Amino acid sequence: MPPAVPRPGAVTLTAPEHPGHPEQHLDPRAELSEFLRTRRARLKPADVGLRDYGRRRRVPGLRREELAQVAGVSAAYYTRLEQGNARNVSREVLDAIAGALELSDAERTHLLRLARPRRHRRRPVPRRRQVRPALRELLTAMEGVPAYVWGRRTDVLAWNHTASALFGDWSARAPEQRNWARITFLDPAARRLFADWESKAYDVVGQLRLDAGLHADDPLLAALIGELSLRSEDFRRLWAAHDVKRKTHGGMRIVHPMVGELALRYETFTLPDDDQEQSLSSYHAEPGSPSEEALRLLASWGADASRDFSADAGTDADTDTGTES
């Protein structure tokens, strides 16, 4: 009997690998099944060069046999793959299916990770990642430019005062709450801060999807996704779409309670030779623009500029004003 396909929006967890171990993980087979189904659903026959004879379709998008035809594999083989049975699937077959589904580079990489997951030596996952002292010094040297280091699960690990002035005082949050996914979906202040909140939420979920493809066995990631699914209808909706996305640069508009709206550009750099998967994000405004002047004001005020809209962060905080190890 083929494995059951979870309902849209469901978060499927596996049993622990070792008897008696309480941790749960994301189910890679269910993730693969849902990812392929949602990618197939967004295509029409005309999109892939097939004729649509106008017959009533029970499901949106391509049928499995149509997708298999375009990819050059048997319908039975593709059906097994979409049911989560990717055992011994070749790279060539996955490339053909990725081409038929018109996957982006990020989606193609995600498919490969779901279908051919790497085996990891089981080791304890630290609750917070270490940030090298030199990186903390770099953040301090960048004062005037909002910048922070973040890692797996969208955890914010270290920041400078200008970043606190712009986004809210992370030192006022408990360490486990210094997380972009929790802030975006569970903190009402985030909806006021981001002019296009939907775009920010979409990017955060896309990053979590990438993390899930790489680290389905991460119990803290599974717990985060489970928590957000229970507490946020918006998260459930976006998570069910199975979109994957890594935003390395772009623009956003911030509506700050003290200086009004700022139009900013951001750049994200993956830190090389870092086995802790950390990235550095920085923000800047167009030279000579009102946003540049507003950003300069925020930098002069430091973390004090964020006190008013950090009240939603809660009271369980420590006294760290710049970094968390």
Short mmCIF file of N, CA and C in Angstrom, two decimals, residues 57 75 110 141 158 186 209 235:
data_model
loop_
_atom_site.label_atom_id
_atom_site.label_comp_id
_atom_site.label_asym_id
_atom_site.label_seq_id
_atom_site.Cartn_x
_atom_site.Cartn_y
_atom_site.Cartn_z
N ARG A 57 -10.90 18.09 -15.32
CA ARG A 57 -9.78 17.61 -14.52
C ARG A 57 -10.18 17.55 -13.05
N ALA A 75 4.80 6.32 -16.20
CA ALA A 75 3.85 6.88 -15.24
C ALA A 75 3.93 6.17 -13.91
N HIS A 110 16.58 21.82 -4.11
CA HIS A 110 15.71 21.31 -3.05
C HIS A 110 15.22 19.91 -3.40
N ALA A 141 32.32 47.41 13.63
CA ALA A 141 32.97 48.31 12.68
C ALA A 141 31.99 48.82 11.63
N ALA A 158 23.85 37.48 16.00
CA ALA A 158 24.66 38.64 16.40
C ALA A 158 24.23 39.82 15.55
N LEU A 186 4.57 35.71 14.65
CA LEU A 186 3.96 35.72 15.98
C LEU A 186 4.03 37.07 16.68
N ARG A 209 11.98 26.28 4.21
CA ARG A 209 11.85 25.12 3.32
C ARG A 209 13.23 24.63 2.87
N PHE A 235 1.13 31.19 8.42
CA PHE A 235 2.25 30.28 8.23
C PHE A 235 1.76 28.98 7.60
#
